[in-house]
XYZ file of C-alpha atoms in Angstrom:
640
model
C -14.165 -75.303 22.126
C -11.789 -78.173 22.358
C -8.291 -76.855 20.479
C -6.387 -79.310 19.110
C -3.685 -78.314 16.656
C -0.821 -75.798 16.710
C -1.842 -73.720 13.439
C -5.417 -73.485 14.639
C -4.087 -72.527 18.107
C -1.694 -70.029 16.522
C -4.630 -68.127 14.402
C -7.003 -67.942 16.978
C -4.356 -66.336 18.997
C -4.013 -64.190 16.132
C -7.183 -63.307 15.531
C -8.446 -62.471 18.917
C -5.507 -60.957 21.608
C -5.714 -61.294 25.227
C -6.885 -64.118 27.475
C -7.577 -67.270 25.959
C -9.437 -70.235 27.844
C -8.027 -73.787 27.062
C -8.914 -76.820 27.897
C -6.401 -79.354 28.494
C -6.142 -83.031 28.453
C -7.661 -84.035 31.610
C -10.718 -81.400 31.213
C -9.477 -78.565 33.111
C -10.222 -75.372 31.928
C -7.646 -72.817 32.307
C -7.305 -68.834 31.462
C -3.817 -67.608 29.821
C -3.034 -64.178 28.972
C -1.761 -64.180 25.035
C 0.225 -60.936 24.178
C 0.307 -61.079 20.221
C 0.857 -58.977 17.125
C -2.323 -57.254 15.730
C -1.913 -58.576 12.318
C -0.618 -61.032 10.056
C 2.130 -59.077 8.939
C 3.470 -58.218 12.017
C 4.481 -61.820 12.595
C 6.645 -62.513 10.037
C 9.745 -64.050 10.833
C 8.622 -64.661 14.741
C 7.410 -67.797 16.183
C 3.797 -67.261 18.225
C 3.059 -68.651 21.374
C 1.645 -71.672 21.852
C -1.141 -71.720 24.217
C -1.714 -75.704 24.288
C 1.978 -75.829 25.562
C 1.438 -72.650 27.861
C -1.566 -74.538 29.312
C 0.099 -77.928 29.368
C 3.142 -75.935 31.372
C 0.661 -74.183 33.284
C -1.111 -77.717 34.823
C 2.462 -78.838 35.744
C 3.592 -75.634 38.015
C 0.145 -75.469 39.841
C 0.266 -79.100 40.580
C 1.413 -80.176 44.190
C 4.126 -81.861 43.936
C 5.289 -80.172 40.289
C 6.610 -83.051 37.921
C 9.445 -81.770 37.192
C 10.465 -84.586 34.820
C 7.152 -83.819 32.713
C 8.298 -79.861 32.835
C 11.674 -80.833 31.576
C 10.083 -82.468 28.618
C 8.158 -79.028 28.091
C 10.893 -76.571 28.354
C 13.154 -78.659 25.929
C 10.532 -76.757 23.109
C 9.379 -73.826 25.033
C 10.572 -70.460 23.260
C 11.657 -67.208 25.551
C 7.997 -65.718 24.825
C 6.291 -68.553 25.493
C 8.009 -68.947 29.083
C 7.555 -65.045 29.492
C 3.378 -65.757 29.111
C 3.675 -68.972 31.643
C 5.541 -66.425 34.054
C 2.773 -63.585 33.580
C -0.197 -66.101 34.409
C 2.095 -67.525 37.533
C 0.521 -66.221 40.797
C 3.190 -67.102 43.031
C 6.194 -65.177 42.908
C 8.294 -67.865 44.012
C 6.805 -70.046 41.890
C 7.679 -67.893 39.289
C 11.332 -67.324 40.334
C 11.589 -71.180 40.361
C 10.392 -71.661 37.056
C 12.647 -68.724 35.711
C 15.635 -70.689 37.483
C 14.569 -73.732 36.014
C 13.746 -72.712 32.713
C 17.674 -71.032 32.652
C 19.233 -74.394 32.318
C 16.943 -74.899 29.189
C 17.508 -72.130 27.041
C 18.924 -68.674 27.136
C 16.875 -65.940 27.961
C 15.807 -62.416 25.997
C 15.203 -59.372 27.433
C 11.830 -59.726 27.560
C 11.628 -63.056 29.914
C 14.441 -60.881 31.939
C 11.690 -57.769 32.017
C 9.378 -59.969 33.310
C 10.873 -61.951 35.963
C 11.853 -58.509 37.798
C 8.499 -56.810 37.082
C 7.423 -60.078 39.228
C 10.038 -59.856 41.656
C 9.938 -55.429 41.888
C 5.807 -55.484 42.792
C 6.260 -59.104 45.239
C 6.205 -58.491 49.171
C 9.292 -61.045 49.133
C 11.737 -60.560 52.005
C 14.673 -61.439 49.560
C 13.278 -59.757 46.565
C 16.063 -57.330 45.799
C 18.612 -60.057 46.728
C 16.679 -61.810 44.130
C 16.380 -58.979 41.742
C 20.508 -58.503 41.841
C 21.812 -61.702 41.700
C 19.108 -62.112 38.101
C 20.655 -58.407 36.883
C 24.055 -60.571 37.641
C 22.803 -62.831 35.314
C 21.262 -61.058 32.466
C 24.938 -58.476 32.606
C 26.743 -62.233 32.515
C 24.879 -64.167 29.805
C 24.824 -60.304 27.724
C 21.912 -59.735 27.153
C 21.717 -56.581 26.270
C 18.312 -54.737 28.490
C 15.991 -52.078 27.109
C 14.461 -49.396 28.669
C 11.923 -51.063 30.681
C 14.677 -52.683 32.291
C 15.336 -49.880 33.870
C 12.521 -48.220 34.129
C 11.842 -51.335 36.449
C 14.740 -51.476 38.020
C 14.763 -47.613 38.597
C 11.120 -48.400 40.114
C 12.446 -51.283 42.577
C 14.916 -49.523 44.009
C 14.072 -45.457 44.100
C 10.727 -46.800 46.196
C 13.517 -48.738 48.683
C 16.156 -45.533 49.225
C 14.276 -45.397 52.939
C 15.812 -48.280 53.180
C 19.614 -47.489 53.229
C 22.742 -46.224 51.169
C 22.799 -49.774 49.177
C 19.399 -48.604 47.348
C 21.028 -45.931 46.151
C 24.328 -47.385 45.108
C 21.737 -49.664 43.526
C 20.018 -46.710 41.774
C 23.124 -45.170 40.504
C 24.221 -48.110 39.114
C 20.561 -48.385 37.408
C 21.592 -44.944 35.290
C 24.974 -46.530 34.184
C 23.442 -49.227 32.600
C 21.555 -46.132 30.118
C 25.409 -45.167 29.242
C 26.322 -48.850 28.519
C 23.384 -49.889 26.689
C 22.885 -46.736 24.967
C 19.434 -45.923 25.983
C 17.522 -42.683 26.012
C 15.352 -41.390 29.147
C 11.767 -41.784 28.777
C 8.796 -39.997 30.566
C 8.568 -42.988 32.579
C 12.261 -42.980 33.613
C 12.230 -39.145 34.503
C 9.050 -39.826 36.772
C 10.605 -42.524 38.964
C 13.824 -41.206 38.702
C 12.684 -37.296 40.253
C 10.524 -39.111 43.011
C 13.552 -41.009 43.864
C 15.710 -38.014 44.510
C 12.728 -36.621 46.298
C 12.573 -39.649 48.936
C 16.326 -38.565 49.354
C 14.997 -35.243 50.134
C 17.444 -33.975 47.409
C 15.148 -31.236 45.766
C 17.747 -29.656 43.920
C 18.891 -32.861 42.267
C 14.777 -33.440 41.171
C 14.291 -30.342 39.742
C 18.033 -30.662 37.611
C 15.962 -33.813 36.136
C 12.682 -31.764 36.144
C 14.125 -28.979 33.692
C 16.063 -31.752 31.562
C 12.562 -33.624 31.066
C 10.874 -29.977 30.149
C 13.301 -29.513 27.448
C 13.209 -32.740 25.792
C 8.950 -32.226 25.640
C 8.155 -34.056 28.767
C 5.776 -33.986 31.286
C 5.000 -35.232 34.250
C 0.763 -36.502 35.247
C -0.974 -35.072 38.176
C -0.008 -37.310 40.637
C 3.532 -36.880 39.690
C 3.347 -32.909 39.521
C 1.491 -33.157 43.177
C 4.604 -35.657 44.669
C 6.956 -32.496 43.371
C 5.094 -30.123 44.503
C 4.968 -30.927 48.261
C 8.557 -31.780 48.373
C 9.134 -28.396 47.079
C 7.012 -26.722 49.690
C 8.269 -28.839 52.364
C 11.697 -27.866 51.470
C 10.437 -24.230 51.671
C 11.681 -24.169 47.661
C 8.980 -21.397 47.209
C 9.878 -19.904 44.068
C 10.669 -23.304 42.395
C 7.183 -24.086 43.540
C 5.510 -21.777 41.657
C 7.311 -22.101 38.650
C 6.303 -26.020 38.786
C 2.893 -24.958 39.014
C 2.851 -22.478 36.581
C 4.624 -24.957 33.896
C 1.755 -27.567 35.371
C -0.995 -25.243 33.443
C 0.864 -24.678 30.640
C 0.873 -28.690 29.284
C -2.674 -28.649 30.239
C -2.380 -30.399 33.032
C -5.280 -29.410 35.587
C -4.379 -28.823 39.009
C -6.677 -30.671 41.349
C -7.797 -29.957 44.874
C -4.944 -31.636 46.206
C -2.461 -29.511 43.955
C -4.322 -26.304 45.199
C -4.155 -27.620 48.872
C -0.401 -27.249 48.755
C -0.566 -24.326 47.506
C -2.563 -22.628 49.637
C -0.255 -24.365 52.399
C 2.552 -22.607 51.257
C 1.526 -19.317 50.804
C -0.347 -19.580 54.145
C 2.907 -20.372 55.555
C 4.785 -17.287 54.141
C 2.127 -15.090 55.611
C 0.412 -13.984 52.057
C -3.568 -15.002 53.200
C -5.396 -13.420 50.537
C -3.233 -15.354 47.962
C -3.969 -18.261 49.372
C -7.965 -17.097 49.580
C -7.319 -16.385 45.793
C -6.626 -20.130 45.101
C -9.090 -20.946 46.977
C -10.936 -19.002 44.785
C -9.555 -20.285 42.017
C -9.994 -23.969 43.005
C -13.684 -23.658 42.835
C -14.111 -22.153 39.716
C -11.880 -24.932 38.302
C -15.237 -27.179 38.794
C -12.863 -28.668 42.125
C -14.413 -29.838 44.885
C -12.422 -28.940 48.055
C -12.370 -32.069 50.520
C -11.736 -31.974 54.816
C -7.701 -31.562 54.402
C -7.900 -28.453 51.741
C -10.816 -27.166 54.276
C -8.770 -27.229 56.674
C -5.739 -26.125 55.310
C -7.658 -22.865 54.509
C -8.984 -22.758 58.145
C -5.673 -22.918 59.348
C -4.097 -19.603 56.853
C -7.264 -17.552 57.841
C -6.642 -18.508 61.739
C -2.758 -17.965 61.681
C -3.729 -14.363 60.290
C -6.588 -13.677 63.114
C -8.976 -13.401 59.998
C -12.025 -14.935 62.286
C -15.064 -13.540 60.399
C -13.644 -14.737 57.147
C -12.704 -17.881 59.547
C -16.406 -19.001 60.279
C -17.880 -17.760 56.839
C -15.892 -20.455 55.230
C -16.644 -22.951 58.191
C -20.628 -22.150 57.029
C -19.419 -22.931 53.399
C -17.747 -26.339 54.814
C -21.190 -27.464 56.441
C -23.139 -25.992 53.106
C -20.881 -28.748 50.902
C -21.718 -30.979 53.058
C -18.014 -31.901 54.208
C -17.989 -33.009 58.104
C -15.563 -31.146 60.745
C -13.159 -33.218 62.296
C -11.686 -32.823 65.601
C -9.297 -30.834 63.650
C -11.241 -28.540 62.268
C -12.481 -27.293 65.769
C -9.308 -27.171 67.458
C -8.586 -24.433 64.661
C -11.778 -22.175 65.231
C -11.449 -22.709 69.530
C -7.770 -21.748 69.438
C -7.733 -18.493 67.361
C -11.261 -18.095 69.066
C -9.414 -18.540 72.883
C -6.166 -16.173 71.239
C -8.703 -13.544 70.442
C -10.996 -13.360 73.402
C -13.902 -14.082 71.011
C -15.249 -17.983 73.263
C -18.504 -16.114 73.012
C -18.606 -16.656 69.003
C -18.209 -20.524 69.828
C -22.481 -20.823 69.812
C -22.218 -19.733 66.672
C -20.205 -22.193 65.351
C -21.888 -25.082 67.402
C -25.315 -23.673 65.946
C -23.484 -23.857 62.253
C -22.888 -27.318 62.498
C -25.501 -28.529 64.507
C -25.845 -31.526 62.371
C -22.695 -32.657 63.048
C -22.615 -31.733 66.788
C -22.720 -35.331 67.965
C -21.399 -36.273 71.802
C -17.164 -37.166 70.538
C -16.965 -33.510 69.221
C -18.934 -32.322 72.227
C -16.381 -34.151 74.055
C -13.739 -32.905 72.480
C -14.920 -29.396 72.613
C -14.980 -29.513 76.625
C -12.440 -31.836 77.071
C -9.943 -28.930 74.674
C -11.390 -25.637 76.479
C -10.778 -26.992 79.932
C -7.000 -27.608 78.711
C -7.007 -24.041 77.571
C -8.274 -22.806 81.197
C -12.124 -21.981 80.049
C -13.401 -24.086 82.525
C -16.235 -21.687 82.700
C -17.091 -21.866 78.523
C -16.332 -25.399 79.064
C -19.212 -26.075 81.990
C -21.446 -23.820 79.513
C -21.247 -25.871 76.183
C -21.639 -29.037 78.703
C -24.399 -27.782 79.750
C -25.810 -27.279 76.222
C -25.010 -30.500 75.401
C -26.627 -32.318 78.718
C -29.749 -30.454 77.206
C -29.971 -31.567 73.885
C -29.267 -35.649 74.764
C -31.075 -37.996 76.142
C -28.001 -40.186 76.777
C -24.383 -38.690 77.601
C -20.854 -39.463 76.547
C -18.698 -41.219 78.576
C -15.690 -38.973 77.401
C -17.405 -35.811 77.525
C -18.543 -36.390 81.387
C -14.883 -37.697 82.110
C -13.263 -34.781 80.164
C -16.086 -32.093 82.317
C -15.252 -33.979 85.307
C -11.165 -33.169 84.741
C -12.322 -29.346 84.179
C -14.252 -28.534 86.857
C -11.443 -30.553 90.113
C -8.762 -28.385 87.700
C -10.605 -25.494 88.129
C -10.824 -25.484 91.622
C -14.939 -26.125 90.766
C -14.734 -29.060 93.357
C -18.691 -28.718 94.268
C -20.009 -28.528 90.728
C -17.811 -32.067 90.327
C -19.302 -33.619 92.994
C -22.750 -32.460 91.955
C -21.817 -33.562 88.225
C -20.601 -37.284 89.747
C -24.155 -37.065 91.655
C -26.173 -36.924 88.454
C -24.511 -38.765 85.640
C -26.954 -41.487 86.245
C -29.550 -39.220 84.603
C -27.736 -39.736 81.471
C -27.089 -43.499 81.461
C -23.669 -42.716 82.476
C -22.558 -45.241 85.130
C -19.644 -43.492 87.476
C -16.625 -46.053 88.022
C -13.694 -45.610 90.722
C -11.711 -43.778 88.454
C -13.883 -40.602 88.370
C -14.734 -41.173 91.861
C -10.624 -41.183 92.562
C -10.577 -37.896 90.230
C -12.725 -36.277 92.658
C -11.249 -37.852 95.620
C -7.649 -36.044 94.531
C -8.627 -32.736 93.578
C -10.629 -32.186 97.054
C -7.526 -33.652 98.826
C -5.558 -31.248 97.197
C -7.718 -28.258 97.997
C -8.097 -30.374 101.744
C -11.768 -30.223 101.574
C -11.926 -33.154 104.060
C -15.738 -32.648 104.841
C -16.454 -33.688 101.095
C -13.691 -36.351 101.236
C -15.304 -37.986 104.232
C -18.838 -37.668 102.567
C -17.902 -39.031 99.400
C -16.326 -41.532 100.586
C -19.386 -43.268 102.729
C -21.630 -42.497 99.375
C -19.481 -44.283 97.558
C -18.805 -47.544 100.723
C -23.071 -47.591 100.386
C -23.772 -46.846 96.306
C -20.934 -47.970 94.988
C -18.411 -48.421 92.292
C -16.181 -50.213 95.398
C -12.355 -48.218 96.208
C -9.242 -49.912 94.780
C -5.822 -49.134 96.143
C -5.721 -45.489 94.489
C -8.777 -44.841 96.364
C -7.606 -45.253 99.447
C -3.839 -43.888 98.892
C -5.532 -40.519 98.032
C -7.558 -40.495 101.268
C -4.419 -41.775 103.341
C -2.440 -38.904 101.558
C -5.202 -36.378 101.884
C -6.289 -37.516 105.813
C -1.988 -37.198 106.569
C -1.541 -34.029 105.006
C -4.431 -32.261 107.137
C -3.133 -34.159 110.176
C -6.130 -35.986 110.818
C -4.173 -39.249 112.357
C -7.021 -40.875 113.467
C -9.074 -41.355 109.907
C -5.651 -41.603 108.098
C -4.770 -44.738 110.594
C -9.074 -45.982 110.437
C -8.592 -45.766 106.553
C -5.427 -47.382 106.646
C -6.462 -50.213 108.585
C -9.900 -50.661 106.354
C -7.337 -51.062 103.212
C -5.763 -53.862 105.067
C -9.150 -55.870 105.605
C -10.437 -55.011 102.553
C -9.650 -57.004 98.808
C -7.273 -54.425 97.970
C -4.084 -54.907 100.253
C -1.886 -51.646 101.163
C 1.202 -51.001 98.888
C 4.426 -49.304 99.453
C 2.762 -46.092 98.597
C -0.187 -46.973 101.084
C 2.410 -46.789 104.005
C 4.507 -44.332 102.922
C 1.672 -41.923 103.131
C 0.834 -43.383 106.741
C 4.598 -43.200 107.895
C 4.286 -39.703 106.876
C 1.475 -38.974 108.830
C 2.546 -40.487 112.011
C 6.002 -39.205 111.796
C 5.246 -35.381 111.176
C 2.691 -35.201 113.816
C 4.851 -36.936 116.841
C 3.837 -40.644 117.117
C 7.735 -41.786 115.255
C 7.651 -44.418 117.382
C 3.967 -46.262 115.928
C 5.870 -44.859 112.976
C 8.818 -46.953 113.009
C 6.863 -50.140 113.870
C 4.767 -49.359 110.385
C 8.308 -49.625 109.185
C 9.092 -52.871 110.341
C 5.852 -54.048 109.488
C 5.821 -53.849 105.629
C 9.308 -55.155 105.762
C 7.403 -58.423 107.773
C 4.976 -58.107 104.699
C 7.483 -58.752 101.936
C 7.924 -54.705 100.908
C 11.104 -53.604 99.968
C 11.231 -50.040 101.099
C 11.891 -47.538 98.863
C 13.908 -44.507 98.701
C 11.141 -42.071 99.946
C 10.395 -44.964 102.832
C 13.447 -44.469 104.508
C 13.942 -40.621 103.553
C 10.661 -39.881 105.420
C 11.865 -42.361 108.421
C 15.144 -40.392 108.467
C 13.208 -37.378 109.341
C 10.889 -38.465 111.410
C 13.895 -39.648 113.870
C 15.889 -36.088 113.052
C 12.912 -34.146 114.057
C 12.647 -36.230 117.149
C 16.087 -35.407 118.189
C 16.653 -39.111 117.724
C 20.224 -38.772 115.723
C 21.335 -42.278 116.422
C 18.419 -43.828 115.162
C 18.540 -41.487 111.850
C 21.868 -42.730 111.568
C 21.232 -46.257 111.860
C 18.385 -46.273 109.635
C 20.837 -44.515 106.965
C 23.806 -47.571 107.645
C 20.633 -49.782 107.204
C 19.615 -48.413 103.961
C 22.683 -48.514 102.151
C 23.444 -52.027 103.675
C 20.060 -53.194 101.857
C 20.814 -51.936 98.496
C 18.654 -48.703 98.463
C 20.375 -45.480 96.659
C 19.959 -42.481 99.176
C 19.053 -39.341 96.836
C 20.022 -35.650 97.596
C 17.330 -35.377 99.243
C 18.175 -37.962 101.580
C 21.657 -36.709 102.031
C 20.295 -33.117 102.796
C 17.963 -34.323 105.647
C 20.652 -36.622 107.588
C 23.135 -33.638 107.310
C 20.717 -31.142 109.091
C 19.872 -33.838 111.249
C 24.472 -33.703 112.120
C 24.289 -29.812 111.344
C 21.362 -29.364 114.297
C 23.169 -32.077 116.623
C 26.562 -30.249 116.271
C 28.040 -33.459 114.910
C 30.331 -31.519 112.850
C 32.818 -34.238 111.835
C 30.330 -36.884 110.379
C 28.834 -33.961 108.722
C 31.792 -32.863 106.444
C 32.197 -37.005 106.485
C 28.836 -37.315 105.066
C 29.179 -34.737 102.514
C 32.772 -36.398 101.145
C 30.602 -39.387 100.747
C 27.626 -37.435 99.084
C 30.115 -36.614 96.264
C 31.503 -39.987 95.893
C 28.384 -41.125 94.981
C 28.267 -39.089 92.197
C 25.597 -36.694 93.702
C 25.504 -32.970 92.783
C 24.787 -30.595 95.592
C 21.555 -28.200 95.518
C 21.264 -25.093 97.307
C 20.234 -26.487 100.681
C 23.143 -28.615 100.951
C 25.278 -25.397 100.153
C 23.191 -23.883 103.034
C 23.667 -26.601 105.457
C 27.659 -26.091 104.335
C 27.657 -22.668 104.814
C 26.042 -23.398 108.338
C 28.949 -25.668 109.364
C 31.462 -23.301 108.093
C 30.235 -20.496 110.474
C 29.743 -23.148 113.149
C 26.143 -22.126 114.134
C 23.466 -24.686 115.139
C 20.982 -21.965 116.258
C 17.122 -22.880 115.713
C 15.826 -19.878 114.167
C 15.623 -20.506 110.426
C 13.607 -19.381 107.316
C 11.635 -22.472 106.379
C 11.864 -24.942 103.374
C 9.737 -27.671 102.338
C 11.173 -30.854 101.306
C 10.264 -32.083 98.101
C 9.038 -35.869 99.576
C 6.962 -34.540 102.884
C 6.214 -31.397 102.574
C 8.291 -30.939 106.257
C 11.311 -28.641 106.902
C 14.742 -30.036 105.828
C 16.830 -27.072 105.298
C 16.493 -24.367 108.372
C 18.805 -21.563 107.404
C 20.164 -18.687 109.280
């Protein structure tokens, strides 16, 4: 229908409310919300809007470029309600802000056009928006136009949701209640809502429920969600009492708890040790008609656990699965851990068999990967097991997660054998669970496996990378095996890979401790040739390797050299060069060493005190009680 004339817009804008199509002069069809009075009579002495100029106003502001010269013409006869239905059907909250500016030159704004610019503005993802929102309160406080309550409900809205946000948002808010005083407005249910969640983003409690009981006596009340916002605040602010009283007035105005509302209760009476209460709304929730969901599951798992309660524990894990609400990882690490408190692991098949249907190869994983953190490698290997029984195809994580288990547990054979037949499973074995392997036998020197390992995994396959072959330098140096620690050494260097600091580190170490300080010290010299800056550990080891040797000018040297290149000695550093004095009887640069030890800002541990003490008594003897230094693994501190 093609509309032509005001009167005929104006009754059937009358006669039916809401969104009106019109078509304008060039053909284009376009929607605009109409907010008018029901009836006849409620019109009387008020001018309707116009939708022919709405839509006319509307063509201009979605055009690129806008005509402003056109909209100028328009707003010289648009009235405040009319510009407050052009700003409702604006999509753009710029474009609306721009409009609002421009429209401000035109005529002077109500309250209503005011309302609706900062509705805009308050729900807009703008980074300026409450710049924008102040400077237009600024405005609307200069012009004086008196607001209404929506003014601040909005505004109250705006800025309680912002109070994260710094102590401006709540000047802001403040201010927001002075403006009831000076306009002589009353609170509404609205205002008390956004007002008490405010105060609870402030994590002022006391200050909500001051509001709360004000509301309740002027015949308030707050809606579910509201009641449930109040609620956990209380609780979470341990506001027990308060709690309940909020939840008691909550059934009194009819409002129905839901299964969130029970959740937090049962969370904080769970949390002040009362488990049958909370079992009693739990109760209660399900006779309500409520159907608990995962988190108030859970929450209930997690009161009956705390209490030891485990029959009651896996009865209502069996009511879970019967309502057909899936465990989460969650949900299991409750059951394993009161299960692994108790010494009940054994009552784990139960509750694998209860949820078989949801025993997929993640929770499997999870399940191994959890009891081998606990130290039940053994229940962990078992419900592997299981699992490797019922699947045709294994889980990457599960494997990985057994794998960890068994080289923590000391279970380096079953590893090796589990490595062997992943295959079986689909499960293709990569360097890192080949390198997992590789350090636990290293660390338990099992260098038969090492060494067989190793030439499976030259001939199958996945190929080493540099941790590969630092764990079997480190592993071949620490048993003293020179020979394979220099072979491997030398098949990094020819291979893709390239040796690293670490790489000779480990084979300085080796050839120092066991007597060769000399092949040593060319290594040295070497990865400087390479471009390797070394490290702290480097020279530390270097250092000892010379002390040891009885080589004290060397150690000496090699100290000068380090600090010369920039390297920070450590304590540990200091501790091995003044042993290296201590054993020499080079008394003087000793106590000189030690002065400069403290000027670097170094604090002394009890083996430099020893070494001290040594000096003191001015005894260099050899026997000593042996420590390990922290880097090697040699002696650094013989004492008396």
């Amino acid at each position: 229908m093609r509309l032509r004339r005001s009167l005929l817009y104006r009754s059937y804008a009358t006669k039916y409310r809401g969104r009106v199509v019109v078509e304008s002069e060039n053909g284009r069809k376009v929607a605009v919300e109409i907010e008018t009075p029901k009836s006849h009579s409620d019109v009387r002495g008020y001018t309707l809007p116009r939708p022919n100029i709405i839509c006319k106003a509307l063509n201009v502001l979605n055009s690129k470029p806008i005509n402003f010269q056109l909209l100028h013409s328009l707003t010289l006869t648009l009235t405040p309600s009319e510009a407050s239905q052009i700003l409702k059907s604006l999509k753009s909250p710029t474009l609306a802000l721009q409009f609002f500016q421009f429209c401000s030159s035109k005529f002077r704004h109500d309250v209503f056009t005011y309302n609706r610019i900062l509705h805009i503005l308050s729900k807009s993802s703008l980074v300026n928006r409450r710049d924008n929102v102040l400077k237009i309160v600024h405005d609307m406080e200069r012009s004086g136009t008196r607001g209404n309550i929506s003014t601040v409900n909005i505004l109250i809205g705006l800025f309680g949701n912002e109070l994260e946000d710094g102590k401006d948002n709540l000047a802001e808010l403040e201010r927001c209640l002075g403006f009831l005083n000076k306009w002589e407005l009353n609170l509404n249910n609205y205002t008390y809502k956004c007002l008490i969640q405010a105060y609870l983003r402030l994590n002022d409690s006391c200050k909500a429920m001051k509001l709360y009981k004000e509301m309740r006596r002027r015949a308030y009340k707050l809606d579910i969600f509201a009641y449930n916002v109040f609620l956990d605040a209380l609780v979470k602010d341990e506001k027990v009492e308060q709690a309940y009283m909020v939840f008691k007035d909550m059934k009194k105005e009819h409002c129905e708890p839901d299964e969130y509302t029970y959740t937090i209760m049962i969370r904080m009476t769970g949390k002040t040790g009362k488990p049958d209460e909370a079992l009693s709304l739990f109760q209660e929730m399900l006779s309500k008609g409520c159907t608990p969901n995962l988190i108030a599951f859970n929450t209930m798992l997690e009161v009956l656990a705390k209490s030891r309660m485990i029959d009651k524990a896996i009865f209502l894990f069996s009511k879970m699965v019967e309502n057909n609400c899936r465990p989460n990882e969650f949900t299991y690490s409750v059951l394993l851990n009161v299960l692994a408190a108790e010494g009940k692991l054994g009552r784990l098949d139960e509750i694998v068999k209860i949820s078989s249907e949801y025993m997929n190869k993640p929770i499997y994983a999870y399940l191994v990967r959890t009891l081998g953190k606990l130290g039940h490698a053994n229940e962990a290997h078992r419900l592997f097991c299981n699992m490797w029984s019922f699947h045709d195809r294994g889980d990457r994580d599960a494997y990985l997660s057994m794998l960890e288990s068994l080289c923590n547990s000391r279970k380096t054979v079953e590893a090796i054998d589990l490595l062997s037949n992943m295959h079986e499973k689909g499960i293709e074995t990569d360097t890192y669970m080949y390198n997992l392997v590789f350090s636990s036998l290293g660390k338990f020197k099992q260098l038969t496996h090492i060494h067989d390992l190793y030439e499976r995994m030259k001939k199958d396959g996945p190929p080493p990378d540099i941790y590969t072959y630092n764990i079997l330098i480190s592993s071949f140096g620490r048993a003293g095996r020179v020979d394979d620690t220099v072979k491997i050494f030398e098949e990094l260097d020819s291979s893709d890979c390239r040796p690293d600091i670490v790489s000779y580190n480990s084979l300085i170490n080796c050839l120092g401790k066991y007597g060769n300080v000399d092949e040593a010290h060319m290594r040295f010299r070497e990865m400087q040739e390479k471009g390797f800056n070394p490290d702290v550990i480097t020279y530390s080891t270097l250092i000892e390797c010379f002390g040891k040797s009885e080589k004290v000018e060397m150690a000496c040297r090699l100290f000068d050299e380090m600090l010369a290149e920039g390297c920070s000695p450590n304590i540990v550093t200091y501790n091995i060069l003044l042993d290296c004095l201590e054993k020499s009887g080079r008394t003087a640069e000793a106590v000189d060493l030690y002065s400069s030890l403290k000027l670097q800002g170094l604090t002394p541990d009890y083996i430099t005190y020893a070494i001290l003490e040594r000096l003191q008594s001015g005894s260099n003897k050899v026997g000593r009680v042996r420590r390990k230094n922290p880097i090697t693994g040699w002696v650094v501190s013989p004492l008396r």
